[in-house]
C-alpha positions as a Python dict, from the first residue, in 0.01 Angstrom:
ca = {
    (1, 'M'): (0, 0, 0),
    (2, 'L'): (92, 362, 77),
    (3, 'L'): (-101, 352, 405),
    (4, 'L'): (80, 32, 503),
    (5, 'C'): (416, 195, 432),
    (6, 'V'): (323, 500, 642),
    (7, 'N'): (214, 277, 932),
    (8, 'N'): (538, 78, 912),
    (9, 'T'): (746, 395, 921),
    (10, 'K'): (544, 527, 1215),
    (11, 'Q'): (592, 206, 1415),
    (12, 'I'): (968, 195, 1359),
    (13, 'K'): (1002, 565, 1437),
    (14, 'E'): (816, 523, 1767),
    (15, 'F'): (1040, 228, 1858),
    (16, 'L'): (1349, 438, 1788),
    (17, 'I'): (1215, 732, 1988),
    (18, 'F'): (1147, 506, 2287),
    (19, 'R'): (1498, 361, 2278),
    (20, 'N'): (1655, 703, 2239),
    (21, 'N'): (1461, 815, 2547),
    (22, 'I'): (1604, 531, 2756),
    (23, 'G'): (1950, 627, 2641),
    (24, 'V'): (2038, 343, 2408),
    (25, 'Q'): (2114, 339, 2037),
    (26, 'T'): (1959, 93, 1796),
    (27, 'S'): (2117, -127, 1532),
    (28, 'K'): (1964, -223, 1204),
    (29, 'K'): (2007, -584, 1315),
    (30, 'L'): (1772, -533, 1609),
    (31, 'L'): (1519, -355, 1392),
    (32, 'R'): (1518, -649, 1149),
    (33, 'E'): (1465, -892, 1438),
    (34, 'V'): (1166, -691, 1561),
    (35, 'F'): (1002, -569, 1242),
    (36, 'G'): (1139, -803, 974),
    (37, 'E'): (1390, -744, 695),
    (38, 'K'): (1138, -632, 434),
    (39, 'M'): (986, -369, 660),
    (40, 'V'): (1322, -230, 774),
    (41, 'D'): (1499, -237, 438),
    (42, 'T'): (1220, -31, 279),
    (43, 'M'): (1240, 245, 542),
    (44, 'P'): (1301, 599, 420),
    (45, 'M'): (1672, 685, 438),
    (46, 'S'): (1590, 992, 647),
    (47, 'L'): (1459, 767, 923),
    (48, 'L'): (1781, 570, 936),
    (49, 'K'): (1969, 884, 1037),
    (50, 'T'): (1798, 874, 1376),
    (51, 'L'): (2011, 568, 1456),
    (52, 'N'): (2307, 805, 1508),
    (53, 'R'): (2556, 561, 1359),
    (54, 'K'): (2711, 529, 1016),
    (55, 'E'): (2489, 323, 789),
    (56, 'G'): (2257, 249, 1079),
    (57, 'E'): (2489, 0, 1248),
    (58, 'I'): (2634, 18, 1597),
    (59, 'T'): (2948, -144, 1726),
    (60, 'N'): (2983, -91, 2098),
    (61, 'T'): (3259, -332, 2198),
    (62, 'I'): (3250, -241, 2567),
    (63, 'T'): (2872, -288, 2601),
    (64, 'D'): (2879, -614, 2405),
    (65, 'E'): (3154, -743, 2631),
    (66, 'I'): (2959, -656, 2948),
    (67, 'I'): (2645, -822, 2810),
    (68, 'S'): (2843, -1133, 2721),
    (69, 'Q'): (2998, -1150, 3070),
    (70, 'K'): (2661, -1118, 3244),
    (71, 'L'): (2495, -1376, 3018),
    (72, 'N'): (2778, -1616, 3099),
    (73, 'I'): (2701, -1566, 3469),
    (74, 'V'): (2338, -1659, 3399),
    (75, 'K'): (2439, -1970, 3207),
    (76, 'T'): (2678, -2073, 3485),
    (77, 'H'): (2399, -2064, 3745),
    (78, 'L'): (2108, -2163, 3521),
    (79, 'S'): (2065, -2502, 3691),
    (80, 'K'): (1973, -2322, 4014),
    (81, 'F'): (1665, -2177, 3843),
    (82, 'L'): (1533, -2514, 3725),
    (83, 'M'): (1303, -2706, 3960),
    (84, 'S'): (1126, -3027, 3861),
    (85, 'D'): (894, -2955, 3566),
    (86, 'W'): (776, -2625, 3710),
    (87, 'V'): (992, -2390, 3501),
    (88, 'K'): (865, -2326, 3148),
    (89, 'Y'): (1080, -2033, 3037),
    (90, 'I'): (1366, -1812, 3156),
    (91, 'A'): (1484, -1488, 2996),
    (92, 'V'): (1716, -1199, 3078),
    (93, 'T'): (1546, -858, 3063),
    (94, 'G'): (1615, -501, 3178),
    (95, 'S'): (1932, -310, 3093),
    (96, 'I'): (2115, -617, 2962),
    (97, 'A'): (1843, -701, 2711),
    (98, 'S'): (1795, -339, 2603),
    (99, 'G'): (2167, -277, 2552),
    (100, 'A'): (2190, -1, 2813),
    (101, 'V'): (2382, -213, 3064),
    (102, 'R'): (2670, -93, 3281),
    (103, 'G'): (2934, -303, 3450),
    (104, 'D'): (2789, -252, 3799),
    (105, 'D'): (2430, -341, 3700),
    (106, 'D'): (2239, -637, 3838),
    (107, 'I'): (2089, -911, 3621),
    (108, 'D'): (1712, -892, 3569),
    (109, 'I'): (1548, -1232, 3527),
    (110, 'F'): (1201, -1321, 3395),
    (111, 'V'): (1075, -1670, 3480),
    (112, 'V'): (755, -1847, 3374),
    (113, 'V'): (639, -2130, 3599),
    (114, 'K'): (353, -2378, 3624),
    (115, 'N'): (24, -2239, 3757),
    (116, 'N'): (-14, -2212, 4136),
    (117, 'T'): (358, -2254, 4206),
    (118, 'M'): (511, -1906, 4179),
    (119, 'W'): (539, -1822, 4551),
    (120, 'I'): (680, -2164, 4640),
    (121, 'Y'): (920, -2130, 4349),
    (122, 'R'): (1033, -1784, 4459),
    (123, 'A'): (1100, -1900, 4815),
    (124, 'L'): (1298, -2205, 4703),
    (125, 'L'): (1491, -2007, 4443),
    (126, 'L'): (1600, -1741, 4694),
    (127, 'L'): (1727, -2018, 4920),
    (128, 'K'): (1920, -2173, 4630),
    (129, 'L'): (2067, -1844, 4512),
    (130, 'K'): (2164, -1724, 4862),
    (131, 'D'): (2423, -1447, 4816),
    (132, 'L'): (2368, -1441, 4439),
    (133, 'A'): (2028, -1269, 4476),
    (134, 'R'): (2000, -893, 4504),
    (135, 'K'): (1900, -774, 4849),
    (136, 'E'): (1640, -501, 4905),
    (137, 'F'): (1797, -159, 4975),
    (138, 'S'): (2148, -292, 4902),
    (139, 'D'): (2383, -47, 4729),
    (140, 'D'): (2597, -322, 4579),
    (141, 'S'): (2400, -510, 4314),
    (142, 'K'): (2672, -583, 4058),
    (143, 'N'): (2610, -916, 3884),
    (144, 'L'): (2347, -1018, 4141),
    (145, 'F'): (2021, -1172, 4022),
    (146, 'C'): (1711, -955, 4044),
    (147, 'L'): (1392, -1162, 4020),
    (148, 'N'): (1235, -887, 3817),
    (149, 'L'): (928, -1083, 3714),
    (150, 'I'): (791, -1429, 3788),
    (151, 'A'): (476, -1526, 3599),
    (152, 'E'): (262, -1834, 3600),
    (153, 'E'): (136, -1969, 3270),
    (154, 'R'): (-197, -1797, 3333),
    (155, 'G'): (-28, -1461, 3386),
    (156, 'L'): (131, -1397, 3046),
    (157, 'E'): (-103, -1129, 2914),
    (158, 'F'): (53, -784, 2950),
    (159, 'P'): (-102, -438, 2899),
    (160, 'E'): (-57, -291, 2552),
    (161, 'D'): (202, -13, 2544),
    (162, 'I'): (543, 64, 2392),
    (163, 'F'): (722, -24, 2718),
    (164, 'N'): (587, -379, 2727),
    (165, 'F'): (634, -415, 2351),
    (166, 'H'): (1001, -324, 2391),
    (167, 'E'): (1043, -558, 2691),
    (168, 'L'): (886, -854, 2510),
    (169, 'Y'): (1088, -810, 2192),
    (170, 'T'): (1428, -744, 2349),
    (171, 'M'): (1425, -1011, 2622),
    (172, 'I'): (1700, -1269, 2579),
    (173, 'P'): (1577, -1629, 2629),
    (174, 'V'): (1821, -1855, 2814),
    (175, 'Y'): (1592, -2155, 2870),
    (176, 'N'): (1325, -2307, 2641),
    (177, 'L'): (1358, -2049, 2362),
    (178, 'K'): (1048, -2177, 2177),
    (179, 'F'): (822, -2071, 2464),
    (180, 'K'): (865, -1710, 2352),
    (181, 'K'): (610, -1789, 2080),
    (182, 'V'): (357, -1883, 2347),
    (183, 'I'): (411, -1548, 2521),
    (184, 'F'): (364, -1362, 2193),
    (185, 'S'): (47, -1561, 2120),
    (186, 'K'): (-97, -1430, 2449),
    (187, 'N'): (-20, -1073, 2344),
    (188, 'K'): (-146, -1041, 1988),
    (189, 'W'): (-160, -663, 2033),
    (190, 'I'): (214, -658, 1950),
    (191, 'E'): (109, -651, 1584),
    (192, 'N'): (-36, -304, 1646),
    (193, 'W'): (318, -184, 1718),
    (194, 'G'): (473, -354, 1417),
    (195, 'G'): (565, -681, 1586),
    (196, 'R'): (532, -1010, 1407),
    (197, 'L'): (356, -1328, 1508),
    (198, 'S'): (501, -1641, 1351),
    (199, 'K'): (266, -1874, 1166),
    (200, 'D'): (268, -2124, 1451),
    (201, 'S'): (249, -1866, 1731),
    (202, 'D'): (-127, -1908, 1774),
    (203, 'L'): (-73, -2223, 1973),
    (204, 'N'): (-333, -2428, 2156),
    (205, 'Y'): (-115, -2415, 2464),
    (206, 'V'): (-272, -2576, 2770),
    (207, 'P'): (-120, -2456, 3101),
    (208, 'Q'): (-43, -2715, 3363),
    (209, 'E'): (-222, -2694, 3697),
    (210, 'G'): (-63, -2778, 4029),
    (211, 'S'): (-231, -3027, 4261),
    (212, 'V'): (-463, -2913, 4541),
    (213, 'I'): (-183, -2963, 4793),
    (214, 'V'): (55, -2750, 4585),
    (215, 'R'): (-207, -2476, 4553),
    (216, 'V'): (-255, -2468, 4930),
    (217, 'L'): (121, -2457, 4986),
    (218, 'N'): (155, -2180, 4728),
    (219, 'T'): (-105, -1969, 4912),
    (220, 'L'): (77, -2032, 5240),
    (221, 'A'): (409, -1933, 5079),
    (222, 'F'): (246, -1610, 4957),
    (223, 'V'): (121, -1519, 5306),
    (224, 'L'): (450, -1603, 5477),
    (225, 'Q'): (658, -1405, 5226),
    (226, 'Y'): (430, -1102, 5259),
    (227, 'I'): (463, -1114, 5639),
    (228, 'Y'): (841, -1150, 5604),
    (229, 'M'): (860, -842, 5380),
    (230, 'K'): (653, -643, 5630),
    (231, 'L'): (873, -748, 5923),
    (232, 'K'): (1188, -662, 5727),
    (233, 'G'): (1055, -312, 5656),
    (234, 'H'): (1038, -357, 5279),
    (235, 'N'): (703, -174, 5274),
    (236, 'P'): (537, -405, 5018),
    (237, 'D'): (254, -255, 4815),
    (238, 'K'): (-34, -477, 4931),
    (239, 'R'): (-270, -356, 4657),
    (240, 'R'): (-21, -423, 4378),
    (241, 'I'): (95, -758, 4517),
    (242, 'S'): (-263, -882, 4567),
    (243, 'K'): (-371, -765, 4222),
    (244, 'N'): (-81, -939, 4050),
    (245, 'N'): (-123, -1251, 4262),
    (246, 'K'): (-478, -1289, 4129),
    (247, 'I'): (-363, -1284, 3767),
    (248, 'G'): (-59, -1505, 3827),
    (249, 'R'): (237, -1267, 3851),
    (250, 'I'): (496, -1148, 4100),
    (251, 'E'): (629, -804, 4008),
    (252, 'F'): (886, -624, 4222),
    (253, 'F'): (1027, -378, 3966),
    (254, 'H'): (950, -14, 4040),
    (255, 'E'): (640, 110, 3856),
    (256, 'Y'): (765, 468, 3850),
    (257, 'F'): (1041, 370, 3604),
    (258, 'K'): (788, 247, 3350),
    (259, 'Q'): (557, 547, 3401),
    (260, 'E'): (850, 785, 3364),
    (261, 'K'): (956, 630, 3032),
    (262, 'L'): (598, 622, 2898),
    (263, 'S'): (549, 985, 2999),
    (264, 'L'): (870, 1085, 2822),
    (265, 'F'): (768, 884, 2516),
    (266, 'N'): (426, 1053, 2496),
    (267, 'K'): (587, 1393, 2543),
    (268, 'S'): (827, 1320, 2255),
    (269, 'L'): (525, 1247, 2035),
    (270, 'G'): (351, 1566, 2149),
    (271, 'R'): (71, 1380, 2327),
}
């Protein structure tokens, strides 16, 4: 029992350290959502002081208002993200989900789609969004959609680290909320960081496969979009794009941001 208590304290402390490093404070409410009421309410009082707020609660009216405004923008344009039965899940991530958002930030979106459709989906979505999508190298990104991550159903297993743990637990679902359980079931390592898997999270979920024609079109869409990025001077990372394409993901967020935060986290722990 003592060892369990020590482990719980360690996991919460590491979560707090990570959030402090990205410049955002943490509420007791968020901790309860991540670790559960029992685990949080039995924390040592000394640990609560690291929250930097009276009684461990935060009330940031300005930030909450910005988050609410940006989520309303997502809800207003949500229909643009839905195509046939391809879309399985949509969530807001990044600075909005973490609570570190500023008024001039863009809106990071995570979408899960049917297998072998992600490149077709991306092309069609960019056409539908038009001026609502963030442009590469653009200085003005306020309230524009950034397709931070598109994953097929086969591409939902993420590497185990505090960065991905934080991303998975803070993302804000805006379509098909129950699918979050499927994502967690594909990443059972979250329990190592203090996360919780619900009783029905170990689902026998069977991904849907696109037809042969759709698979061929998806491959063609991949090639054409890569050529387009090259011609536009976006300097796409061929190795990274090809690697992610094989596992069913499109990632265009900058890797250095994640590595920087993980490095700072490890340094804070004296590693």
